[in-house]
């Protein structure tokens, strides 16, 4: 039997395309189909799927959709019904979806309904001696597993940042829209609003070229015996604004807000990098006033080029965890860096 792949995605918040992770996952699904000599069908869910489908027309793939006001927002019952209907329509051997929070919530339930197997947070798909092999990380990126399964359907969700995004010229797409009627009990959960932490500034930028990490040292007493938290805030915010970097934090720093210490107002637990935090993917990283402990640095697994600024020449970064360590005062380094960036921006403006 040839391997038919169903690629599943949901429309993004703008209603005109898909989340970035979905275009990356589509790239992986198309690559896999070429290796397996299989086919890809695209299945979309959202209030109106046509505009998003148009962005995928150049794939030449058959397209299915489930749409309407009932499918506008993430909800287990309606999303599960929609993607189950699309799976029953094409009976795929392999289902591939981006690991967005909306789909991650639904895929295990889908697997149960289809008597399928499911593996989540996959980082790559390839053929190993002709056998489909999915890889994922365990124990916060310390162990990599290569998974092969005989069971079909096999449902796989792919993490973001693991494959180049597919792109093609938009064109009118022919979408076969499936009618899915929901029973009353599938509509009991209602979407009300999106709540986000009020951190004052948008500091998490997954697409940034640089990850800038602040550690607890920024709020500690400095050589004059005083803390300089307001100065630290403006140095960091100026740098983020001028460089476009994304902001990460160490656990010690983000925890301080709960310990009644002077804190950086824009830093929340969402910024935390490490074993109990995030594992962001950026080409470069710059760590400041952070010691470079193993539970923190494990979150740097996918940062390609690492630099750190620390007063302590014997800090964790010095022991092979950074490519370059500047033994220096981060307040002075960042002030100099900001003035260089401002001068560069002034000449290019
Ligand atoms: C199970 C477990 C899970 C954990 N998970 C995480 C995690 O997910 N993420 C995480 O970050 N940590 C995690 N930790 C905590 C981790 O071990 C460290 O305690 C933490 O990362 C230390 O944070 P820090 O380096 O900011 O602070 P500190 O250890 O206090 O280091 C501050 C540093 O700032 C430097 N400094 C001070 N002033 C300046 C200056 N002016 N210029 C330059 N440098 C200066 C000092 O030299 C010092 O090295 C975990 C720990 C455990 C046990």
Coordinates of C-alpha atoms and ligand atoms in Angstrom, one line a residue:
X1 CA 0.0 0.0 0.0
X2 CA 1.4 3.4 -0.9
X3 CA 1.9 5.8 2.0
X4 CA -0.7 8.5 1.9
X5 CA 0.0 11.3 4.3
X6 CA -2.6 13.7 5.7
X7 CA -1.1 17.0 6.8
X8 CA -3.3 18.8 9.4
X9 CA -3.3 22.4 10.3
X10 CA -5.5 25.2 11.6
X11 CA -5.9 28.7 10.3
X12 CA -3.8 31.4 12.2
X13 CA -5.3 34.3 14.2
X14 CA -5.3 36.6 11.2
X15 CA -7.5 34.1 9.3
X16 CA -5.4 34.5 6.2
X17 CA -2.7 31.9 6.6
X18 CA -1.3 29.2 8.9
X19 CA 1.0 29.5 11.9
X20 CA 4.7 29.5 10.9
X21 CA 5.2 26.1 12.5
X22 CA 2.6 24.7 10.1
X23 CA 4.5 25.8 7.0
X24 CA 7.6 24.2 8.4
X25 CA 5.7 20.9 9.1
X26 CA 4.2 21.0 5.6
X27 CA 7.8 21.2 4.3
X28 CA 8.7 18.1 6.3
X29 CA 5.5 16.3 5.1
X30 CA 6.2 17.0 1.5
X31 CA 9.9 15.9 1.8
X32 CA 8.8 12.7 3.4
X33 CA 6.1 12.0 0.8
X34 CA 8.8 12.4 -2.0
X35 CA 11.1 9.9 -0.2
X36 CA 8.2 7.4 0.3
X37 CA 6.8 8.0 -3.2
X38 CA 3.5 8.8 -1.4
X39 CA 0.9 11.5 -1.6
X40 CA 0.0 14.4 0.7
X41 CA -3.5 15.6 1.4
X42 CA -3.9 18.9 3.2
X43 CA -6.6 19.2 5.9
X44 CA -7.5 22.6 7.3
X45 CA -9.7 23.7 10.2
X46 CA -10.9 27.3 11.0
X47 CA -13.7 29.7 10.7
X48 CA -12.9 30.2 7.0
X49 CA -10.1 28.1 5.4
X50 CA -10.1 29.5 1.9
X51 CA -7.5 32.2 2.3
X52 CA -5.1 29.9 4.1
X53 CA -5.7 27.2 1.5
X54 CA -4.8 29.7 -1.2
X55 CA -1.3 30.1 0.3
X56 CA -0.8 26.3 -0.2
X57 CA -2.2 26.0 -3.7
X58 CA 1.3 25.7 -5.2
X59 CA 1.8 22.3 -3.5
X60 CA -0.7 20.8 -5.9
X61 CA -2.1 18.7 -3.1
X62 CA -5.7 17.7 -2.7
X63 CA -7.3 19.9 0.0
X64 CA -10.0 19.2 2.6
X65 CA -11.5 21.7 5.1
X66 CA -13.8 22.0 8.0
X67 CA -15.0 25.5 8.5
X68 CA -17.7 27.7 10.2
X69 CA -18.1 29.7 13.4
X70 CA -18.0 26.5 15.5
X71 CA -14.5 25.9 14.3
X72 CA -13.1 29.4 14.7
X73 CA -11.4 28.9 18.1
X74 CA -9.5 26.0 19.8
X75 CA -11.9 23.7 21.5
X76 CA -11.2 20.0 22.1
X77 CA -14.7 18.7 21.1
X78 CA -15.0 20.7 17.9
X79 CA -11.4 20.3 16.7
X80 CA -11.5 16.6 17.4
X81 CA -14.7 16.2 15.4
X82 CA -13.2 18.2 12.5
X83 CA -9.9 16.4 12.2
X84 CA -11.6 13.0 12.8
X85 CA -13.9 13.7 9.8
X86 CA -10.9 14.6 7.6
X87 CA -9.1 11.4 8.6
X88 CA -12.1 9.2 7.9
X89 CA -12.4 10.9 4.5
X90 CA -8.9 9.9 3.3
X91 CA -7.9 7.0 5.6
X92 CA -4.3 8.2 5.9
X93 CA -1.4 5.8 6.9
X94 CA 0.5 8.8 8.3
X95 CA -0.9 12.0 9.8
X96 CA 1.5 14.9 10.3
X97 CA 0.6 18.1 12.2
X98 CA 2.5 21.0 13.7
X99 CA 2.9 20.8 17.5
X100 CA 0.8 23.9 18.2
X101 CA -1.1 24.0 21.5
X102 CA -4.4 23.8 19.5
X103 CA -3.4 20.5 17.8
X104 CA -1.4 19.0 20.6
X105 CA -4.5 19.0 22.7
X106 CA -6.5 17.0 20.2
X107 CA -4.1 14.5 18.6
X108 CA -4.0 11.9 21.4
X109 CA -7.8 11.9 21.4
X110 CA -7.8 11.5 17.6
X111 CA -5.4 8.5 17.9
X112 CA -7.8 6.9 20.3
X113 CA -10.8 7.4 18.0
X114 CA -8.8 6.0 15.0
X115 CA -7.1 3.2 16.9
X116 CA -3.9 4.8 15.8
X117 CA -0.5 5.4 17.4
X118 CA 0.7 9.0 18.2
X119 CA 4.1 10.5 18.9
X120 CA 4.5 14.2 19.8
X121 CA 7.2 16.8 19.7
X122 CA 9.0 15.1 16.8
X123 CA 12.1 17.0 15.6
X124 CA 12.8 15.1 12.3
X125 CA 11.3 12.6 9.9
X126 CA 13.5 10.5 7.6
X127 CA 13.9 7.0 6.1
X128 CA 16.5 4.9 7.9
X129 CA 17.4 1.9 5.7
X130 CA 14.0 2.4 4.1
X131 CA 12.0 2.6 7.3
X132 CA 10.2 5.7 8.5
X133 CA 12.0 7.0 11.5
X134 CA 10.8 9.9 13.7
X135 CA 13.3 11.5 16.1
X136 CA 12.5 13.4 19.3
X137 CA 14.3 14.6 22.4
X138 CA 13.8 13.4 25.9
X139 CA 15.0 14.6 29.4
X140 CA 15.2 18.2 28.2
X141 CA 17.2 17.6 25.1
X142 CA 19.8 15.4 26.8
X143 CA 18.7 12.1 25.0
X144 CA 17.6 11.7 21.4
X145 CA 15.2 8.8 20.5
X146 CA 14.7 7.3 17.0
X147 CA 11.2 5.8 16.8
X148 CA 10.0 3.3 14.3
X149 CA 6.5 1.8 14.4
X150 CA 4.6 -0.9 12.5
X151 CA 1.3 0.5 13.6
X152 CA -0.7 2.6 11.1
X153 CA -2.2 5.1 11.1
X154 CA 0.7 6.8 12.8
X155 CA 0.1 10.4 14.0
X156 CA 3.1 12.7 14.4
X157 CA 3.3 16.2 15.6
X158 CA 6.4 18.2 14.7
X159 CA 8.0 20.9 16.9
X160 CA 8.6 24.3 15.4
X161 CA 12.1 25.4 14.1
X162 CA 13.1 21.9 13.0
X163 CA 12.5 22.2 9.2
X164 CA 12.6 24.9 6.6
X165 CA 9.2 26.4 6.0
X166 CA 7.5 25.6 2.7
X167 CA 6.5 28.6 0.6
X168 CA 4.9 29.0 -2.8
X169 CA 3.0 31.6 -4.7
X170 CA -0.7 32.0 -3.6
X171 CA -3.4 31.0 -6.0
X172 CA -7.1 30.1 -5.8
X173 CA -7.3 26.7 -4.2
X174 CA -10.0 24.1 -4.7
X175 CA -11.0 23.0 -1.2
X176 CA -13.4 20.1 -0.6
X177 CA -15.3 21.4 2.5
X178 CA -16.7 18.6 4.7
X179 CA -19.9 19.2 6.6
X180 CA -19.4 18.4 10.3
X181 CA -22.4 18.9 12.5
X182 CA -21.7 19.1 16.2
X183 CA -24.0 17.8 19.0
X184 CA -24.9 20.3 21.7
X185 CA -22.5 18.8 24.2
X186 CA -19.6 19.5 21.8
X187 CA -20.4 23.2 22.1
X188 CA -20.5 23.5 25.9
X189 CA -17.0 25.1 26.1
X190 CA -17.1 28.7 24.8
X191 CA -14.2 30.9 23.8
X192 CA -14.2 34.2 25.8
X193 CA -10.9 36.0 25.4
X194 CA -7.1 35.6 25.3
X195 CA -5.3 36.5 28.6
X196 CA -1.6 37.2 28.5
X197 CA 0.8 38.2 31.3
X198 CA 1.1 41.9 31.6
X199 CA 4.9 42.2 31.2
X200 CA 4.7 45.7 29.6
X201 CA 6.8 44.9 26.6
X202 CA 6.8 42.2 23.9
X203 CA 10.1 40.5 24.7
X204 CA 9.7 36.9 23.4
X205 CA 10.5 36.9 19.7
X206 CA 10.9 33.3 18.4
X207 CA 12.0 34.5 14.9
X208 CA 14.8 36.7 16.2
X209 CA 18.4 36.1 15.1
X210 CA 19.7 36.6 18.7
X211 CA 18.6 35.3 22.1
X212 CA 19.6 37.8 24.8
X213 CA 19.6 36.2 28.3
X214 CA 19.6 38.1 31.6
X215 CA 20.6 36.4 34.8
X216 CA 20.1 37.2 38.5
X217 CA 23.4 39.2 38.5
X218 CA 21.5 42.2 37.0
X219 CA 19.6 42.7 40.3
X220 CA 22.6 41.9 42.7
X221 CA 24.7 44.4 44.6
X222 CA 27.4 45.7 42.4
X223 CA 31.0 46.9 43.2
X224 CA 29.7 50.1 44.9
X225 CA 27.6 47.9 47.3
X226 CA 24.3 49.0 45.7
X227 CA 21.8 47.4 43.3
X228 CA 21.1 49.2 40.0
X229 CA 17.9 47.6 38.9
X230 CA 16.3 50.6 37.0
X231 CA 19.6 51.1 35.1
X232 CA 19.6 47.3 34.3
X233 CA 16.0 47.6 33.0
X234 CA 16.8 50.5 30.7
X235 CA 20.1 48.9 29.4
X236 CA 18.3 45.7 28.6
X237 CA 15.2 47.3 27.0
X238 CA 17.3 49.6 24.9
X239 CA 19.3 46.7 23.7
X240 CA 16.2 44.6 22.8
X241 CA 14.7 47.6 20.9
X242 CA 17.8 48.3 19.0
X243 CA 18.9 44.8 18.2
X244 CA 15.5 43.1 17.8
X245 CA 16.7 40.3 20.0
X246 CA 14.4 37.9 22.0
X247 CA 14.7 38.0 25.8
X248 CA 15.4 35.0 28.0
X249 CA 16.0 34.8 31.7
X250 CA 17.6 32.4 34.2
X251 CA 15.4 30.7 36.8
X252 CA 16.9 32.7 39.6
X253 CA 16.0 36.0 37.9
X254 CA 12.4 35.1 37.0
X255 CA 11.8 33.6 40.5
X256 CA 12.8 36.9 42.2
X257 CA 9.4 38.5 41.6
X258 CA 7.9 35.9 44.0
X259 CA 10.5 36.6 46.6
X260 CA 9.8 40.4 47.1
X261 CA 13.1 41.4 45.6
X262 CA 13.7 44.3 43.2
X263 CA 13.0 42.8 39.8
X264 CA 13.0 43.6 36.1
X265 CA 9.4 44.6 35.4
X266 CA 9.2 43.1 31.9
X267 CA 10.6 39.6 32.9
X268 CA 8.1 36.8 33.5
X269 CA 8.3 33.0 33.9
X270 CA 7.6 32.8 30.2
X271 CA 11.1 34.1 29.5
X272 CA 12.8 31.3 31.5
X273 CA 15.3 29.3 29.6
X274 CA 16.4 25.9 30.8
X275 CA 15.5 22.5 32.2
X276 CA 12.3 23.8 33.8
X277 CA 11.9 26.6 31.2
X278 CA 12.0 26.9 27.4
X279 CA 14.4 25.5 24.8
X280 CA 14.3 28.3 22.2
X281 CA 16.0 28.1 18.8
X282 CA 18.0 31.0 17.6
X283 CA 21.3 31.3 15.5
X284 CA 23.1 33.2 18.3
X285 CA 22.8 33.7 22.0
X286 CA 24.3 36.3 24.4
X287 CA 24.1 35.6 28.1
X288 CA 24.7 38.4 30.7
X289 CA 25.0 38.2 34.5
X290 CA 24.1 34.6 34.4
X291 CA 26.3 31.9 35.8
X292 CA 25.8 29.2 33.2
X293 CA 24.7 26.4 35.4
X294 CA 23.9 23.1 33.7
X295 CA 20.1 23.2 34.4
X296 CA 20.1 26.6 32.7
X297 CA 22.5 25.8 29.8
X298 CA 20.5 22.7 28.8
X299 CA 18.0 25.1 27.5
X300 CA 20.6 26.5 25.1
X301 CA 20.7 23.1 23.3
X302 CA 19.6 24.7 20.0
X303 CA 21.5 28.0 20.1
X304 CA 24.3 27.7 17.6
X305 CA 26.8 30.3 18.6
X306 CA 27.0 31.2 22.4
X307 CA 28.6 34.2 24.0
X308 CA 28.5 35.2 27.7
X309 CA 29.5 38.2 29.8
X310 CA 30.3 37.5 33.4
X311 CA 32.6 39.0 36.1
X312 CA 33.6 35.6 37.2
X313 CA 36.3 34.0 35.1
X314 CA 35.5 30.6 36.6
X315 CA 31.7 30.7 35.8
X316 CA 29.9 27.8 34.1
X317 CA 30.3 29.4 30.7
X318 CA 34.1 29.3 31.0
X319 CA 33.9 25.5 31.3
X320 CA 33.2 24.8 27.6
X321 CA 29.6 26.0 27.6
X322 CA 30.1 29.2 25.6
X323 CA 32.1 29.8 22.4
X324 CA 33.3 33.1 23.8
X325 CA 33.3 34.4 27.4
X326 CA 33.9 38.1 28.0
X327 CA 35.1 38.5 31.6
X328 CA 33.7 41.9 32.1
X329 CA 31.0 44.0 33.8
X330 CA 27.8 43.5 31.9
X331 CA 26.6 47.0 32.8
X332 CA 29.6 48.5 31.1
X333 CA 29.5 46.1 28.1
X334 CA 25.8 46.7 27.4
X335 CA 26.1 50.5 27.7
X336 CA 29.0 50.4 25.1
X337 CA 27.1 48.0 22.9
X338 CA 23.9 50.2 23.0
X339 CA 25.9 53.3 22.0
X340 CA 27.5 51.4 19.1
X341 CA 24.1 50.1 18.0
X342 CA 22.6 53.6 18.2
X343 CA 25.4 55.1 16.2
X344 CA 25.0 52.3 13.6
X345 CA 21.2 52.9 13.4
X346 CA 21.8 56.7 13.0
X347 CA 24.1 56.2 10.0
X348 CA 21.7 53.8 8.3
X349 CA 18.5 55.8 9.0
Ligands
LIG1 C1 15.8 20.7 39.0 C2 16.4 22.1 38.7 C3 15.9 22.7 37.6 C4 16.4 24.0 37.2 N1 15.9 24.6 36.1 C5 16.4 25.8 35.7 C6 16.0 26.4 34.5 O1 15.1 25.9 33.8 N2 16.6 27.6 34.1 C7 17.5 28.2 34.9 O2 18.0 29.2 34.5 N3 17.9 27.6 36.1 C8 17.4 26.4 36.5 N4 17.8 25.9 37.7 C9 18.6 26.7 38.6 C10 20.1 26.8 38.1 O3 20.8 25.6 38.7 C11 20.7 28.0 38.7 O4 20.5 28.2 40.1 C12 20.3 29.3 38.0 O5 20.3 29.2 36.6 C13 21.2 30.5 38.4 O6 20.8 31.7 37.8 P1 21.8 32.9 37.6 O7 23.0 32.4 36.9 O8 21.0 34.0 36.9 O9 22.1 33.4 39.1 P2 23.4 33.3 39.9 O10 23.9 31.8 40.1 O11 23.2 34.1 41.2 O12 24.6 34.0 39.1 C14 24.6 35.4 38.9 C15 25.9 35.7 38.0 O13 25.9 37.0 37.7 C16 27.2 37.4 37.7 N5 27.3 38.9 37.8 C17 26.9 39.7 38.8 N6 27.0 41.0 38.5 C18 27.6 41.0 37.2 C19 28.0 42.1 36.4 N7 27.9 43.4 36.7 N8 28.5 41.7 35.1 C20 28.6 40.4 34.8 N9 28.2 39.4 35.6 C21 27.7 39.7 36.8 C22 27.9 36.7 38.8 O14 29.3 36.6 38.6 C23 27.2 35.4 38.8 O15 27.9 34.4 38.0 C24 17.3 24.6 38.0 C25 17.8 24.0 39.2 C26 17.3 22.7 39.5 C27 17.8 22.1 40.7

